[in-house]
Coordinates of C-alpha atoms and ligand atoms in Angstrom, one line a residue:
A1 CA 134.1 86.7 115.8
T2 CA 136.9 86.0 113.4
A3 CA 137.9 89.0 111.1
R4 CA 136.3 87.0 108.3
N5 CA 133.0 87.2 110.0
A6 CA 133.1 90.8 110.9
G7 CA 130.8 92.8 108.8
G8 CA 131.4 96.1 106.9
G9 CA 129.4 97.9 109.6
G10 CA 131.6 96.3 112.3
M11 CA 128.8 93.8 113.0
N12 CA 129.6 90.6 114.7
V13 CA 128.0 88.3 112.0
A14 CA 129.1 85.1 113.6
G15 CA 127.4 86.1 116.8
L16 CA 124.2 87.1 114.9
R17 CA 124.1 83.9 112.9
A18 CA 123.7 82.1 116.2
D19 CA 120.3 83.8 116.6
F20 CA 119.0 82.0 113.4
P21 CA 118.4 78.3 114.0
A22 CA 117.5 77.5 110.4
L23 CA 120.9 78.6 109.1
H24 CA 122.6 75.8 110.9
Q25 CA 121.9 72.9 108.8
E26 CA 123.4 70.9 106.0
I27 CA 121.8 70.6 102.5
H28 CA 123.0 67.5 100.5
G29 CA 125.8 67.1 102.9
K30 CA 127.1 70.8 102.6
P31 CA 126.6 73.7 105.0
L32 CA 123.6 75.7 103.9
V33 CA 124.5 79.0 102.2
Y34 CA 121.2 80.8 102.1
L35 CA 121.2 83.5 99.4
D36 CA 117.5 83.7 98.7
N37 CA 116.7 86.4 101.2
A38 CA 114.8 88.6 98.7
A39 CA 112.2 85.8 98.6
T40 CA 112.1 85.5 102.4
T41 CA 114.4 85.8 105.2
H42 CA 115.0 83.4 108.1
K43 CA 113.6 84.2 111.6
P44 CA 115.7 85.0 114.6
R45 CA 115.0 83.4 118.0
A46 CA 113.5 86.5 119.2
V47 CA 110.7 86.3 116.7
L48 CA 110.3 82.4 117.2
D49 CA 110.1 82.9 121.0
A50 CA 107.5 85.7 120.7
L51 CA 105.3 83.4 118.5
D52 CA 105.8 80.5 120.8
R53 CA 105.0 82.7 123.9
F54 CA 101.8 84.0 122.4
H55 CA 100.5 80.6 121.5
R56 CA 101.6 78.9 124.7
R57 CA 100.6 81.6 127.2
D58 CA 98.5 84.4 125.8
N59 CA 96.5 82.9 123.0
S60 CA 93.2 84.7 122.7
N61 CA 91.3 86.9 120.4
V62 CA 91.9 90.7 120.4
H63 CA 89.6 93.7 120.9
R64 CA 86.8 91.5 122.2
G65 CA 87.1 89.8 125.6
V66 CA 87.4 91.5 128.9
H67 CA 89.2 88.4 130.2
T68 CA 92.9 88.5 131.0
L69 CA 94.1 86.5 128.0
S70 CA 92.3 88.6 125.6
Q71 CA 93.6 91.7 127.2
R72 CA 97.1 90.3 127.0
A73 CA 96.6 89.5 123.4
T74 CA 95.2 92.9 122.7
D75 CA 98.1 94.7 124.5
S76 CA 100.7 92.6 122.6
Y77 CA 99.0 93.2 119.2
E78 CA 98.5 96.9 119.7
G79 CA 102.0 97.0 121.2
A80 CA 103.4 95.6 118.0
R81 CA 101.6 98.3 116.0
Q82 CA 103.4 100.9 118.2
Q83 CA 106.8 99.2 117.5
I84 CA 106.2 99.2 113.8
A85 CA 105.1 102.8 113.8
Q86 CA 108.3 103.7 115.6
F87 CA 110.4 101.6 113.3
L88 CA 108.9 103.3 110.2
G89 CA 108.7 106.8 111.6
G90 CA 104.8 107.0 111.3
Q91 CA 102.0 107.3 113.9
T92 CA 100.6 104.3 115.5
D93 CA 97.1 104.7 114.0
E94 CA 98.6 105.0 110.6
I95 CA 99.7 101.3 110.7
V96 CA 97.3 98.9 109.1
F97 CA 98.0 95.1 109.6
V98 CA 97.5 93.2 106.3
R99 CA 98.8 89.9 105.0
G100 CA 101.8 91.3 103.1
A101 CA 102.9 93.9 100.6
T102 CA 100.5 92.4 98.0
E103 CA 97.5 93.0 100.3
A104 CA 98.7 96.4 101.3
I105 CA 98.8 97.5 97.6
N106 CA 95.5 95.9 96.8
L107 CA 93.9 97.7 99.7
V108 CA 95.1 101.1 98.4
A109 CA 94.1 100.2 94.9
N110 CA 90.5 99.3 96.0
A111 CA 89.8 101.6 99.0
F112 CA 91.8 104.7 97.9
L113 CA 92.3 104.7 94.1
R114 CA 89.4 103.0 92.6
P115 CA 86.6 105.2 93.9
R116 CA 88.7 108.3 92.6
L117 CA 89.4 106.9 89.0
Q118 CA 87.5 108.2 86.0
P119 CA 87.7 107.1 82.4
G120 CA 90.9 108.7 80.9
D121 CA 92.6 109.0 84.3
E122 CA 96.1 107.5 84.6
V123 CA 98.0 105.5 87.1
L124 CA 101.8 105.7 86.8
V125 CA 104.1 102.8 87.7
T126 CA 107.7 102.1 86.7
A127 CA 109.4 99.6 84.4
M128 CA 111.0 97.8 87.4
E129 CA 107.9 96.9 89.4
H130 CA 107.1 93.5 90.9
H131 CA 103.8 92.0 89.7
A132 CA 102.3 93.0 93.1
N133 CA 102.7 96.6 92.1
I134 CA 101.4 96.3 88.6
V135 CA 98.4 94.0 88.6
P136 CA 96.3 95.7 91.3
W137 CA 96.5 99.0 89.4
Q138 CA 95.8 97.2 86.1
L139 CA 92.6 95.6 87.7
A140 CA 91.6 99.2 88.9
C141 CA 92.2 100.7 85.6
D142 CA 90.3 97.9 83.7
A143 CA 87.3 98.5 85.9
T144 CA 87.2 102.2 85.5
G145 CA 88.5 103.1 82.0
A146 CA 91.6 104.5 83.4
Q147 CA 95.1 103.8 81.9
L148 CA 98.3 102.4 83.3
R149 CA 101.4 104.4 82.3
V150 CA 105.0 103.2 82.7
A151 CA 108.0 105.3 83.7
P152 CA 111.0 103.9 81.8
M153 CA 114.4 103.0 83.1
S154 CA 118.0 102.8 81.7
Q155 CA 119.9 99.6 80.9
A156 CA 121.6 100.0 84.2
G157 CA 118.2 99.7 85.8
E158 CA 117.9 103.3 87.0
L159 CA 114.7 105.3 86.6
L160 CA 114.9 108.1 84.0
L161 CA 113.6 110.9 86.2
D162 CA 112.9 113.5 83.5
E163 CA 110.8 111.0 81.6
L164 CA 109.1 110.0 84.8
E165 CA 108.3 113.7 85.5
A166 CA 106.9 114.2 82.0
L167 CA 104.4 111.5 82.7
L168 CA 103.1 113.2 85.8
T169 CA 100.1 115.1 84.4
D170 CA 96.8 116.3 85.7
R171 CA 95.3 112.9 84.6
T172 CA 97.7 111.1 86.9
K173 CA 95.8 109.9 90.0
L174 CA 98.6 107.9 91.7
L175 CA 102.3 107.1 91.3
A176 CA 103.3 103.6 92.5
L177 CA 106.9 102.7 92.6
T178 CA 109.2 100.4 94.4
H179 CA 111.8 101.6 96.9
V180 CA 114.2 98.7 96.0
S181 CA 113.7 96.6 93.0
N182 CA 113.5 92.8 93.8
A183 CA 114.9 91.8 90.4
L184 CA 117.7 94.4 90.0
G185 CA 118.5 95.7 93.5
T186 CA 118.2 99.3 92.4
V187 CA 117.4 101.8 95.2
N188 CA 115.1 104.5 93.9
P189 CA 115.5 108.1 95.1
V190 CA 112.1 108.0 96.6
A191 CA 112.1 111.2 98.5
Q192 CA 113.1 113.2 95.4
I193 CA 110.5 111.4 93.3
A194 CA 107.8 112.0 95.9
E195 CA 108.6 115.7 95.9
M196 CA 108.3 115.7 92.1
A197 CA 105.1 113.9 92.2
H198 CA 103.6 116.1 94.9
A199 CA 104.5 119.2 92.9
H200 CA 102.1 117.8 90.3
G201 CA 99.5 117.0 92.9
V202 CA 100.0 113.2 92.6
P203 CA 100.0 111.0 95.7
V204 CA 102.7 108.3 95.9
L205 CA 102.6 104.8 97.0
V206 CA 106.0 103.1 97.7
D207 CA 106.4 99.3 97.7
G208 CA 108.9 98.8 100.5
A209 CA 109.0 95.0 100.4
Q210 CA 112.7 95.0 99.6
A211 CA 113.8 98.1 101.3
V212 CA 112.9 98.1 105.0
Q213 CA 115.2 95.1 105.8
H214 CA 118.2 96.8 104.2
M215 CA 118.3 100.4 105.2
P216 CA 116.8 102.9 107.7
V217 CA 113.4 103.9 106.3
D218 CA 111.4 106.9 107.8
V219 CA 108.1 107.3 105.9
T220 CA 107.8 110.9 107.2
Q221 CA 111.1 111.9 105.8
L222 CA 110.5 110.2 102.6
G223 CA 107.4 112.4 102.3
V224 CA 105.3 109.6 100.6
D225 CA 101.6 108.9 101.0
F226 CA 101.5 105.1 101.3
Y227 CA 104.2 102.6 102.2
A228 CA 103.8 98.8 101.9
L229 CA 105.8 96.0 103.4
S230 CA 105.9 92.3 104.0
G231 CA 106.8 90.8 107.4
H232 CA 108.4 87.7 106.1
K233 CA 111.1 89.6 104.2
L234 CA 111.8 91.5 107.4
Y235 CA 112.8 88.6 109.5
G236 CA 109.2 88.2 110.7
P237 CA 106.5 85.6 110.1
T238 CA 104.6 85.0 106.8
G239 CA 101.0 86.1 106.4
I240 CA 101.6 89.5 108.1
G241 CA 102.5 92.8 106.5
V242 CA 101.9 96.5 106.9
L243 CA 100.4 99.4 105.1
W244 CA 101.5 102.7 106.4
A245 CA 99.4 105.5 105.1
R246 CA 98.9 109.2 106.0
S247 CA 96.2 109.4 108.5
E248 CA 94.3 112.0 106.2
H249 CA 94.1 109.3 103.5
L250 CA 93.0 106.6 105.8
E251 CA 90.3 108.9 107.3
A252 CA 89.1 109.5 103.8
M253 CA 89.0 105.9 102.7
A254 CA 85.9 103.7 102.8
P255 CA 86.5 100.2 103.9
W256 CA 87.5 97.5 101.4
Q257 CA 86.5 94.3 103.4
G258 CA 83.6 94.1 105.8
G259 CA 83.3 92.1 108.9
G260 CA 83.9 91.9 112.6
D261 CA 86.3 94.4 114.3
M262 CA 86.0 97.0 111.6
I263 CA 82.7 98.5 112.8
R264 CA 81.4 100.9 115.5
S265 CA 77.8 99.7 115.2
V266 CA 75.7 97.5 112.9
T267 CA 72.0 97.3 112.2
F268 CA 70.3 95.6 109.0
E269 CA 69.8 99.2 107.8
K270 CA 73.1 100.8 108.4
T271 CA 76.7 100.2 109.6
E272 CA 78.9 102.7 111.2
F273 CA 82.6 102.0 110.6
A274 CA 85.4 102.1 113.1
P275 CA 88.1 104.7 112.6
P276 CA 91.3 103.7 111.0
P277 CA 93.4 101.6 111.4
L278 CA 90.7 99.0 112.6
R279 CA 88.3 100.1 109.7
F280 CA 90.7 98.2 107.4
E281 CA 91.3 95.1 109.6
A282 CA 88.1 93.1 109.1
G283 CA 88.0 89.8 111.0
T284 CA 90.3 88.3 113.3
P285 CA 93.8 89.5 112.3
H286 CA 97.0 87.5 112.2
I287 CA 97.6 88.3 115.9
A288 CA 100.7 86.1 116.4
G289 CA 102.1 87.3 113.1
A290 CA 101.9 91.0 114.2
I291 CA 103.4 90.2 117.5
G292 CA 106.2 88.3 115.7
L293 CA 106.8 91.2 113.4
G294 CA 107.0 93.5 116.4
A295 CA 109.7 91.3 117.8
A296 CA 111.5 91.3 114.4
V297 CA 111.7 95.1 114.2
E298 CA 112.8 95.3 117.7
Y299 CA 115.5 92.8 116.9
L300 CA 116.6 94.8 113.9
S301 CA 116.6 98.1 115.8
G302 CA 118.8 96.5 118.4
I303 CA 121.5 95.8 115.7
G304 CA 120.8 99.1 113.8
L305 CA 119.8 99.4 110.2
E306 CA 122.8 101.6 109.5
A307 CA 125.1 98.8 110.5
I308 CA 123.2 96.2 108.5
A309 CA 123.2 98.5 105.4
A310 CA 127.0 98.9 105.7
H311 CA 127.6 95.2 106.1
E312 CA 125.3 94.2 103.2
S313 CA 126.9 96.9 101.0
D314 CA 130.3 95.4 101.7
L315 CA 129.1 92.0 100.9
L316 CA 127.3 93.0 97.7
A317 CA 130.4 94.7 96.4
A318 CA 132.5 91.7 97.1
A319 CA 130.0 89.3 95.6
T320 CA 129.5 91.5 92.6
D321 CA 133.3 91.7 91.9
A322 CA 133.6 88.0 92.3
V323 CA 130.7 86.9 90.1
A324 CA 131.3 89.4 87.4
A325 CA 134.8 88.2 87.0
I326 CA 133.5 84.7 85.9
D327 CA 133.7 84.3 82.1
G328 CA 130.2 84.5 80.5
V329 CA 128.4 86.2 83.3
R330 CA 126.2 89.2 82.5
L331 CA 125.0 91.2 85.4
I332 CA 121.4 92.2 85.2
G333 CA 121.0 95.5 87.2
T334 CA 124.0 97.7 87.6
A335 CA 122.6 100.8 89.1
A336 CA 124.9 103.1 91.2
Q337 CA 122.7 102.7 94.2
K338 CA 121.8 99.1 94.9
A339 CA 120.8 97.0 97.9
S340 CA 121.6 93.4 98.5
V341 CA 120.5 91.8 95.1
L342 CA 122.9 90.3 92.6
S343 CA 121.0 89.3 89.5
F344 CA 122.8 87.7 86.6
V345 CA 122.7 85.2 83.7
V346 CA 125.5 82.9 82.6
E347 CA 126.0 82.4 78.8
G348 CA 124.9 79.0 77.6
V349 CA 123.5 77.8 81.0
H350 CA 119.7 78.1 81.9
P351 CA 119.2 79.7 85.3
H352 CA 117.3 76.7 86.5
D353 CA 120.2 74.4 85.8
I354 CA 122.4 76.8 87.8
G355 CA 119.9 76.8 90.6
T356 CA 120.0 72.9 90.7
V357 CA 123.8 72.7 90.7
L358 CA 123.9 75.4 93.4
D359 CA 121.3 73.5 95.5
R360 CA 123.4 70.4 95.3
N361 CA 126.2 72.4 96.9
G362 CA 124.0 73.6 99.7
I363 CA 123.5 77.1 98.1
A364 CA 120.0 78.6 97.9
V365 CA 119.4 81.2 95.3
R366 CA 116.3 82.2 93.4
T367 CA 116.1 81.4 89.7
G368 CA 113.2 82.6 87.5
H369 CA 111.5 85.8 86.5
H370 CA 111.1 87.0 90.1
C371 CA 107.5 88.1 89.6
A372 CA 108.9 90.9 87.4
Q373 CA 108.3 89.6 83.9
P374 CA 108.4 93.1 82.4
V375 CA 111.9 93.5 83.8
M376 CA 113.0 90.2 82.2
A377 CA 111.4 91.3 78.9
F378 CA 113.3 94.7 79.0
Y379 CA 116.6 92.8 79.3
G380 CA 115.6 90.1 76.8
V381 CA 116.1 87.2 79.2
P382 CA 113.5 84.6 80.4
A383 CA 115.0 84.4 83.8
T384 CA 118.0 85.3 86.0
V385 CA 119.9 83.8 88.8
R386 CA 119.4 86.0 91.9
A387 CA 121.6 85.9 94.9
S388 CA 120.2 88.1 97.6
F389 CA 121.9 88.9 100.9
A390 CA 120.8 89.4 104.5
L391 CA 122.4 90.6 107.7
Y392 CA 123.5 87.0 108.5
N393 CA 125.4 86.4 105.3
Y394 CA 129.2 86.8 105.1
R395 CA 132.1 87.0 102.8
A396 CA 133.0 83.3 103.3
E397 CA 129.8 82.4 101.4
I398 CA 130.9 84.0 98.2
E399 CA 133.6 81.5 97.3
P400 CA 131.3 78.5 97.4
L401 CA 128.9 80.4 95.2
C402 CA 131.5 81.1 92.6
T403 CA 132.9 77.5 92.7
A404 CA 129.4 76.1 92.1
L405 CA 128.8 78.5 89.2
H406 CA 132.1 77.2 87.6
E407 CA 130.7 73.6 88.2
A408 CA 127.5 74.6 86.4
Q409 CA 129.4 75.9 83.5
D410 CA 131.6 72.8 83.3
L411 CA 128.4 70.6 83.3
F412 CA 126.2 72.6 80.9
A413 CA 128.0 75.3 78.9
Ligands
PLP501 N1 107.0 93.9 96.1 C1 108.2 93.5 95.9 C2 109.2 94.4 95.4 C3 108.6 92.2 96.2 O1 109.8 91.7 96.1 C4 107.5 91.3 96.7 C5 107.8 89.9 96.9 O2 108.7 89.3 96.4 C6 106.2 91.8 96.8 C7 106.0 93.1 96.6 C8 105.1 91.0 97.3 O3 105.4 90.5 98.6 P1 104.4 89.4 99.3 O4 104.3 88.3 98.3 O5 105.0 89.2 100.6 O6 103.1 90.1 99.4

């Protein structure tokens, strides 16, 4: 690799880019610069090959057949569960396969929280949550007469920990917070917050959708109760995600959805449920997706999350300096601890116009409210431009971004 392509963690980024076929294309005659990784990441060959191998060779349903293909499918599916448990530092039977972070949170809201909520109880979230970590709790509160409370943040986009702690009372039945904010990039001190919440007897759900791809995460070390993630943001397929939960919680939870595979025995009078995690995986699961996600975490572990974190932090610092130096740019989210997200607005130019000019230059960014409308309201903006970085981005992509931002200003400001 050239020095330009060497990452801050000493990663051979040029070499790694070769693993991602979708990166090597032109958009409107320009090389693709993909900076929409917080929305979804591209997939390495290891994942594409695992999906292809499953469909071409092993395709079968899991947990049902005694025939060879079904056993292969079951072994691969359950093997992926082990890989993910290892990746997250949990036990294999604490890994529930779901559709994504959204479904993981809805599962906890419905199967864990809702039966425990009484009128007057409270659920605490933070001011920087994605809608996926607000609406399921709101629905549970509305159905039970409980109340949603919101822990505030500073203008920099950092949680105000004293105020958060003051909101933890004996009425609080759960604290749900994001590990990394998708709109601001803030990395929250989750271990410290979990300790604080537990001191008040409050269980903690962490939305890890924007964290696991950027830094080593060990759910046991974090000391949380629930951890949700989406496969497609972690270099894996869409339609697959994970809920990790402490086994004592899973054991105590009744099913949310009923159907095949989640039972021990069924009569018309009574059904006995399977133990976790299968109790929460009704119906044919996304077998290929789980296998693809297993391949993704193996790929990432091969590179090393520490190296990825160092590389992305180097890139974020360089991009922040370059973009902040442009006249009229206002950064949204300036926390001391940030991961891979650069959100900003440009005076006099609507974010969507910026997005269009960038796209004409082959640059993919996200413009909009990022499913975090309360965050936009807090900063008094309708939308931001968000450039978000992955392991395969490199410094040479920052200059075209800045050039295209100047072009948007020339056209619209
Ligand atoms: N939580 C955060 C912080 C996110 O960024 C996202 C997706 O953007 C989600 C949850 C929801 O993820 P999914 O749509 O994959 O379920």
